[in-house]
Coordinates of C-alpha atoms in Angstrom, one line a residue:
X1 CA -19.1 7.9 12.2
X2 CA -18.1 11.3 13.8
X3 CA -16.0 9.3 16.4
X4 CA -14.3 7.3 13.5
X5 CA -13.5 10.2 11.5
X6 CA -12.1 12.1 14.6
X7 CA -10.0 9.1 15.4
X8 CA -8.9 8.5 11.8
X9 CA -7.5 12.1 11.7
X10 CA -5.8 11.6 14.9
X11 CA -4.1 8.4 13.6
X12 CA -3.1 10.1 10.3
X13 CA -1.6 13.0 12.4
X14 CA 0.6 10.5 14.3
X15 CA 2.0 9.2 11.0
X16 CA 2.5 12.7 9.4
X17 CA 4.5 13.7 12.5
X18 CA 7.0 10.9 11.8
X19 CA 9.6 12.4 9.5
X20 CA 10.8 8.9 8.2
X21 CA 7.7 8.8 5.9
X22 CA 8.5 12.2 4.4
X23 CA 12.2 11.1 3.8
X24 CA 11.0 7.9 2.2
X25 CA 8.6 9.7 0.0
X26 CA 11.4 12.0 -1.2
X27 CA 13.5 8.9 -2.0
X28 CA 10.6 7.4 -3.8
X29 CA 10.3 10.6 -5.9
X30 CA 13.9 10.5 -6.6
X31 CA 13.8 7.1 -7.9
X32 CA 10.9 7.8 -10.2
X33 CA 12.7 10.8 -11.7
X34 CA 16.0 8.7 -12.0
X35 CA 14.0 6.1 -14.0
X36 CA 13.1 8.7 -16.5
X37 CA 16.6 10.2 -16.6
X38 CA 18.1 6.8 -17.0
X39 CA 16.2 6.4 -20.3
X40 CA 17.1 9.8 -21.5
X41 CA 20.8 9.2 -20.8
X42 CA 20.7 5.8 -22.6
X43 CA 19.0 7.4 -25.5
X44 CA 21.6 10.1 -25.8
X45 CA 24.5 7.5 -25.6
X46 CA 22.8 5.7 -28.5
X47 CA 22.6 8.9 -30.6
X48 CA 19.1 9.7 -30.0
X49 CA 17.6 6.6 -31.7
X50 CA 14.2 7.0 -30.3
X51 CA 12.0 10.1 -29.9
X52 CA 11.2 11.4 -26.3
X53 CA 7.5 10.6 -26.9
X54 CA 8.3 7.0 -27.8
X55 CA 10.8 6.5 -25.0
X56 CA 9.0 8.2 -22.2
X57 CA 5.4 7.6 -23.2
X58 CA 3.5 5.5 -20.5
X59 CA 6.2 6.1 -17.8
X60 CA 3.6 6.5 -15.1
X61 CA 2.4 2.8 -15.8
X62 CA 6.0 1.6 -16.2
X63 CA 6.8 2.7 -12.6
X64 CA 3.8 1.0 -11.1
X65 CA 5.7 -2.3 -10.4
X66 CA 8.1 -0.5 -8.3
X67 CA 5.5 1.4 -6.4
X68 CA 3.1 -1.4 -5.9
X69 CA 5.5 -4.3 -5.2
X70 CA 8.1 -2.5 -3.2
X71 CA 7.6 1.0 -2.1
X72 CA 3.9 1.1 -0.9
X73 CA 4.1 -2.3 0.8
X74 CA 7.1 -1.0 2.8
X75 CA 5.3 2.1 3.8
X76 CA 2.3 -0.1 4.9
X77 CA 4.4 -2.4 6.9
X78 CA 6.1 0.5 8.7
X79 CA 2.9 2.6 9.3
X80 CA 0.9 -0.5 10.6
X81 CA 3.7 -1.4 13.0
X82 CA 3.8 2.2 14.3
X83 CA 0.1 2.4 15.0
X84 CA -0.3 -1.1 16.5
X85 CA 2.7 -2.8 17.9
X86 CA 4.7 0.2 18.8
X87 CA 1.9 1.8 20.6
X88 CA 0.9 -1.4 22.5
X89 CA 4.6 -1.9 23.4
X90 CA 5.0 1.6 25.0
X91 CA 1.3 1.5 26.3
X92 CA 0.5 4.8 24.4
X93 CA -2.5 3.1 22.9
X94 CA -4.2 3.5 26.3
X95 CA -4.7 7.2 25.5
X96 CA -6.6 6.2 22.5
X97 CA -8.8 3.8 24.4
X98 CA -9.6 6.6 26.9
X99 CA -11.5 8.4 24.1
X100 CA -15.2 7.6 23.6
X101 CA -14.4 5.3 20.7
X102 CA -14.8 1.4 20.7
X103 CA -12.1 -1.0 19.8
X104 CA -13.7 -1.9 16.4
X105 CA -13.6 1.9 15.3
X106 CA -10.1 2.3 16.7
X107 CA -8.8 -0.7 14.7
X108 CA -10.3 0.3 11.5
X109 CA -9.5 4.0 11.8
X110 CA -5.9 2.8 12.3
X111 CA -6.0 0.7 9.2
X112 CA -7.8 3.5 7.3
X113 CA -5.0 5.9 8.3
X114 CA -2.3 3.4 6.9
X115 CA -4.3 3.2 3.6
X116 CA -4.7 7.0 3.5
X117 CA -0.9 7.4 3.9
X118 CA -0.2 4.9 1.1
X119 CA -2.9 6.6 -1.2
X120 CA -1.3 10.0 -0.6
X121 CA 2.1 8.7 -1.4
X122 CA 0.9 7.0 -4.6
X123 CA -0.9 10.2 -5.6
X124 CA 2.4 12.3 -5.0
X125 CA 4.5 9.7 -6.9
X126 CA 2.0 9.7 -9.8
X127 CA 2.2 13.5 -10.1
X128 CA 6.0 13.6 -10.0
X129 CA 6.3 10.9 -12.6
X130 CA 3.8 12.6 -14.8
X131 CA 5.4 15.9 -14.5
X132 CA 8.9 14.4 -15.3
X133 CA 7.4 12.8 -18.3
X134 CA 6.0 16.1 -19.6
X135 CA 9.0 18.1 -18.8
X136 CA 11.5 15.8 -20.5
X137 CA 9.3 15.8 -23.8
X138 CA 7.4 12.6 -23.3
X139 CA 4.2 14.3 -23.8
X140 CA 1.0 13.2 -22.1
X141 CA 0.6 9.8 -23.7
X142 CA -0.4 7.2 -21.1
X143 CA -1.1 9.7 -18.2
X144 CA -4.9 8.8 -18.4
X145 CA -4.5 5.1 -18.3
X146 CA -1.8 5.5 -15.7
X147 CA -4.1 7.4 -13.4
X148 CA -6.9 4.7 -13.9
X149 CA -4.4 2.1 -13.1
X150 CA -3.4 3.9 -9.8
X151 CA -7.1 4.0 -8.8
X152 CA -7.7 0.4 -9.5
X153 CA -4.7 -0.7 -7.7
X154 CA -5.8 0.9 -4.4
X155 CA -8.3 -2.0 -4.0
X156 CA -5.7 -4.8 -3.6
X157 CA -3.6 -2.4 -1.7
X158 CA -6.3 -2.1 0.9
X159 CA -6.5 -5.9 1.3
X160 CA -2.7 -6.0 1.7
X161 CA -2.9 -3.4 4.5
X162 CA -5.6 -5.4 6.4
X163 CA -3.2 -8.4 6.1
X164 CA -0.3 -6.4 7.7
X165 CA -2.8 -5.1 10.4
X166 CA -3.7 -8.8 11.2
X167 CA 0.0 -9.7 11.5
X168 CA 0.5 -6.9 13.9
X169 CA -1.8 -8.5 16.3
X170 CA 0.2 -11.7 16.5
X171 CA 3.5 -10.5 17.9
X172 CA 4.3 -7.9 20.6
X173 CA 7.9 -7.0 19.3
X174 CA 8.0 -4.2 16.7
X175 CA 11.2 -5.6 15.1
X176 CA 9.8 -9.1 14.9
X177 CA 6.5 -7.9 13.5
X178 CA 8.3 -6.1 10.7
X179 CA 10.4 -9.0 10.0
X180 CA 7.4 -11.4 9.9
X181 CA 5.5 -9.1 7.6
X182 CA 8.4 -8.7 5.2
X183 CA 9.0 -12.5 5.2
X184 CA 5.5 -13.4 4.6
X185 CA 4.9 -10.8 1.9
X186 CA 8.1 -11.8 0.0
X187 CA 7.2 -15.5 0.5
X188 CA 3.8 -15.0 -1.1
X189 CA 5.3 -13.1 -3.9
X190 CA 7.8 -15.8 -4.6
X191 CA 5.2 -18.6 -4.3
X192 CA 3.0 -16.7 -6.8
X193 CA 6.0 -16.2 -9.1
X194 CA 7.6 -19.6 -9.1
X195 CA 4.4 -21.6 -8.8
X196 CA 2.0 -19.8 -11.2
X197 CA -0.9 -22.3 -10.3
X198 CA -1.0 -20.7 -6.9
X199 CA -0.5 -17.1 -8.1
X200 CA -4.3 -16.7 -8.9
X201 CA -5.3 -17.9 -5.5
X202 CA -3.1 -15.5 -3.5
X203 CA -4.0 -11.9 -2.8
X204 CA -0.5 -10.7 -3.5
X205 CA -1.0 -11.9 -7.1
X206 CA -3.6 -9.1 -7.6
X207 CA -1.4 -6.2 -6.5
X208 CA -1.3 -5.1 -10.1
X209 CA -5.0 -5.1 -10.4
X210 CA -5.0 -2.8 -13.4
X211 CA -3.6 -5.6 -15.6
X212 CA -7.0 -7.4 -15.4
X213 CA -8.9 -4.4 -16.3
X214 CA -6.8 -2.3 -18.8
X215 CA -5.9 -3.7 -22.2
X216 CA -7.1 -7.2 -21.4
X217 CA -10.7 -8.5 -22.0
X218 CA -11.7 -11.5 -19.7
X219 CA -15.1 -13.1 -19.4
X220 CA -17.3 -11.6 -16.8
X221 CA -17.5 -14.7 -14.8
X222 CA -13.8 -14.9 -14.6
X223 CA -13.6 -11.3 -13.3
X224 CA -16.4 -11.9 -10.8
X225 CA -14.7 -14.9 -9.3
X226 CA -11.4 -12.7 -9.0
X227 CA -13.3 -9.8 -7.3
X228 CA -15.0 -12.4 -5.0
X229 CA -11.7 -13.9 -4.0
X230 CA -10.1 -10.5 -3.2
X231 CA -13.2 -9.4 -1.2
X232 CA -13.1 -12.7 0.7
X233 CA -9.4 -12.1 1.7
X234 CA -10.3 -8.6 2.8
X235 CA -13.1 -9.8 4.8
X236 CA -11.1 -12.6 6.6
X237 CA -8.2 -10.2 7.3
X238 CA -10.5 -7.4 8.6
X239 CA -12.5 -9.8 10.9
X240 CA -9.5 -11.7 12.0
X241 CA -7.4 -8.6 12.8
X242 CA -10.3 -7.0 14.7
X243 CA -11.1 -10.0 16.9
X244 CA -7.3 -10.3 17.8
X245 CA -7.1 -6.6 18.5
X246 CA -10.2 -6.8 20.7
X247 CA -8.8 -9.5 22.8
X248 CA -5.5 -7.7 23.5
X249 CA -4.8 -5.9 26.6
X250 CA -3.5 -2.3 26.3

C-alpha cells in the first residue's frame, strides 16, 4: 500500500504540473457562474418576476448535467491519455517501471490519479456554484442535496475512468486515443438517448447516478440489479485494462 500511495502521489503530481487542467478548471468555473448570471439577467429583463430564492435555488443540482456529461469526462479523457499513451509514446513510463512497484499497482495508481483529479475538479466547481448561489441571493436551498448528488455521482465516474484507461491500452497514438474515447463516449450516450431500451444496460446511462437515489423511490431489487450492473462494468474495465497494460512493452 505504501508503494501504491507513493506512486499515486507521483502520478497526481504529473497532472498538477500540466497547466491545461488548471485552465480548463477556470473555464468550468466561469461557465458555472455564467449559468447563474444568465438566470439573473433574464429575470431582470422580465421585470423581476421571480424571487432570487426561487430562481437560483438548486443551482448546484442544475449544473450537474454539464459537469457529469461534458466537463468531467473531457478531463478524464485527457488525463488518462497523458498518463498512459503519452508516457508510452515518449517512453517516459520506463522511469515509473524502474521504481519498486509492480505493473498492477502502477496501472491502478494512474487510474486513481485520474479519478482524484476529477473529484477535486467536481469539488471546486460545486463550491464555486454554491458560493455563486448564496452571493446572488439564492440562499442555501438545495446545497445539501447537491452535495449528496456529487458524492453519489463519483461512483459511475470511477467506472467511466476505468473505461477510458482500458481504451488507452488499445492504440499507441495519443491523438487517435483521444478521438476514440470521445467517439465511443458520445456513441454510448447517443445510443442510450435514442434507444432507451439500451440506456439501462449501458454504464453511461448511470452517470447521473443521483437520479436513482434522490427524490425517486425504487424497489430494492431494482436498485440491487443496477448496482450489480455498474460493479460488473467496473470489474471488466479494470481487469481488461490491467491485462492489456501488463502485456505492453515500455
